[in-house]
Amino acid sequence: MPTRREQARAETTEKILAAARAQLAEVGAAALSLRAVTREVGLVSSAVYRYFPSRDELLTALIIEAYDAVGAAAEEADSGDTALARWVSVWRAVRRWAQENPAPYALIYGSPVPGYAAPADTLPAAGRVATVLARIAIEAGGPVAEPPPAVRNALAPDLLPGLTADLAPAAIAAFTQLFGTVGFELFGQYENVVADRDVFFDHVARTAGAACGL
Amino acid sequence: MPTRREQARAETTEKILAAARAQLAEVGAAALSLRAVTREVGLVSSAVYRYFPSRDELLTALIIEAYDAVGAAAEEADSGDTALARWVSVWRAVRRWAQENPAPYALIYGSPVPGYAAPADTLPAAGRVATVLARIAIEAGGPVAEPPPAVRNALAPDLLPGLTADLAPAAIAAFTQLFGTVGFELFGQYENVVADRDVFFDHVARTAGAACGL
DNA sequence: TGTACATCAGTGAACGCGCGTTCACTGATGTAC
DNA sequence: TGTACATCAGTGAACGCGCGTTCACTGATGTAC
């Protein structure tokens, strides 16, 4: 059972993270300020150092949170009668999450924050969406265009059990296409180009799915 | 013939832009500081206002420069015996430009700079790469998988003369795939995923080209 | 060609602001006996 | 159950720094007559 201190610590940590999320949404990662965060929480600026040893550690916490949130959204959305239905559902969930959380999305899939180097802690959380997509394609086991021999060796080995060298290039290309499309839409590159974003997105999802044997 | 004043003005403007480019590469767009720029040029901080009315205008100039640079790189690379050769050459040129100019790349294709709204001035320059790619596909005129009827109406009309409703979705998806792949590589998402980036990139380029009828 | 005036690049001081981080401290909470 | 001590959250002042923008000014350059 947690002591009063432990409980208070957990609560304040959460308050700081909530304020940081709000800051992130308002001004972006590069301008995220510890002083503004503590001001919103009602603490004196130096107090944050009892919880996070530096601004970078706070950023890292936000990054892991974001990867976990989009990963969880993808995992939850993985349902449907056919592999293609599951696939499209996951794509849509990622897109919806990005639209509802543009600042965290930009934090993890946009340009890197200058002067900040992501520690290795973020890697496991970062892979969750890719894993969901790859698993659907693996389970479907449909036909995939055979990649040229050189390409089969271009990828890191043992990415995921069951992900064959035939399927992997298409899966990674699809994964890239997903975030490329979501990012382009979110960051304004489809302005005056794509009119009906929903329809176009679903089409891209299905086309990429087909390339992965769905 | 330019007066001494006009000449000096052009030279100083170029010096300011050069210093701004260096700043951008060092600290990123969000942290780009007018004072640091003028310091590097050897001017007093207020002098920059004789050349750019505000920090945002300077950013806009850098953005247009960047779009024009990558657009020019794409246009120059558009040569080869076959449509597919031209296509792959353009893809590679964009990737090379991004690798040599990561900060400008992030400025235009990364997360938007917080608090900065891109003015319409940037739109013509922004379309140059897409135009090069679309033109190659149009001239090739190869077979393209027919998109479902709903998708044919999902895009903005009159994107480019000759870009049919059949071809347009594949072209936009390819264009997205190009920048998605380049961005993922540049921003570290292929860490521990793609080993031989050159080979994988070319494969993606050819696959996207095939989808556009090359 | 020379003179009178207008233009405008660059100066330097100032305004008002914000930042991350350190440090000695107080006082509440927790723990060992 | 009570007491003595250790832990640690939060304070408030300070350090040293940087920022964008305004404004009255000087002095060189350009222009009209």
PDB file of N, CA and C in Angstrom, chain A residues 23 46 51 80 84 95 110 136 147 151 165 168 191:
ATOM      1  N   GLN A  23       1.166  22.148 -22.706  1.00  0.00           N
ATOM      2  CA  GLN A  23       2.218  22.999 -23.257  1.00  0.00           C
ATOM      3  C   GLN A  23       2.629  22.557 -24.649  1.00  0.00           C
ATOM      4  N   SER A  46      11.685  25.627  -9.637  1.00  0.00           N
ATOM      5  CA  SER A  46      12.732  24.646  -9.311  1.00  0.00           C
ATOM      6  C   SER A  46      12.160  23.313  -8.836  1.00  0.00           C
ATOM      7  N   TYR A  51      11.133  15.880  -9.747  1.00  0.00           N
ATOM      8  CA  TYR A  51      10.403  14.854 -10.494  1.00  0.00           C
ATOM      9  C   TYR A  51      11.106  14.438 -11.782  1.00  0.00           C
ATOM     10  N   GLY A  80     -11.894  -7.277 -36.843  1.00  0.00           N
ATOM     11  CA  GLY A  80     -12.656  -7.282 -38.085  1.00  0.00           C
ATOM     12  C   GLY A  80     -12.733  -8.698 -38.623  1.00  0.00           C
ATOM     13  N   LEU A  84      -8.063  -7.747 -44.332  1.00  0.00           N
ATOM     14  CA  LEU A  84      -8.100  -6.403 -44.906  1.00  0.00           C
ATOM     15  C   LEU A  84      -8.907  -5.444 -44.026  1.00  0.00           C
ATOM     16  N   ARG A  95      -4.615   7.213 -37.941  1.00  0.00           N
ATOM     17  CA  ARG A  95      -4.941   8.526 -38.486  1.00  0.00           C
ATOM     18  C   ARG A  95      -5.790   9.322 -37.505  1.00  0.00           C
ATOM     19  N   GLY A 110       7.418  13.759 -36.418  1.00  0.00           N
ATOM     20  CA  GLY A 110       7.859  14.951 -37.139  1.00  0.00           C
ATOM     21  C   GLY A 110       9.362  15.102 -37.047  1.00  0.00           C
ATOM     22  N   ILE A 136      -0.808  -8.673 -38.833  1.00  0.00           N
ATOM     23  CA  ILE A 136      -1.982  -8.907 -39.683  1.00  0.00           C
ATOM     24  C   ILE A 136      -1.550  -9.497 -41.024  1.00  0.00           C
ATOM     25  N   PRO A 147      10.291  -9.782 -53.898  1.00  0.00           N
ATOM     26  CA  PRO A 147      11.272  -8.712 -54.082  1.00  0.00           C
ATOM     27  C   PRO A 147      12.550  -9.258 -54.689  1.00  0.00           C
ATOM     28  N   VAL A 151      17.131  -6.984 -52.329  1.00  0.00           N
ATOM     29  CA  VAL A 151      16.242  -6.330 -51.376  1.00  0.00           C
ATOM     30  C   VAL A 151      15.973  -7.224 -50.169  1.00  0.00           C
ATOM     31  N   ALA A 165      11.338 -12.690 -45.549  1.00  0.00           N
ATOM     32  CA  ALA A 165      12.081 -11.738 -46.371  1.00  0.00           C
ATOM     33  C   ALA A 165      11.263 -11.314 -47.585  1.00  0.00           C
ATOM     34  N   ALA A 168       8.601  -8.702 -45.790  1.00  0.00           N
ATOM     35  CA  ALA A 168       9.123  -7.564 -45.025  1.00  0.00           C
ATOM     36  C   ALA A 168       9.222  -6.252 -45.814  1.00  0.00           C
ATOM     37  N   GLU A 191      -2.927  20.255 -48.982  1.00  0.00           N
ATOM     38  CA  GLU A 191      -3.710  21.465 -49.260  1.00  0.00           C
ATOM     39  C   GLU A 191      -3.810  21.651 -50.775  1.00  0.00           C
TER      40      GLU A 191
END
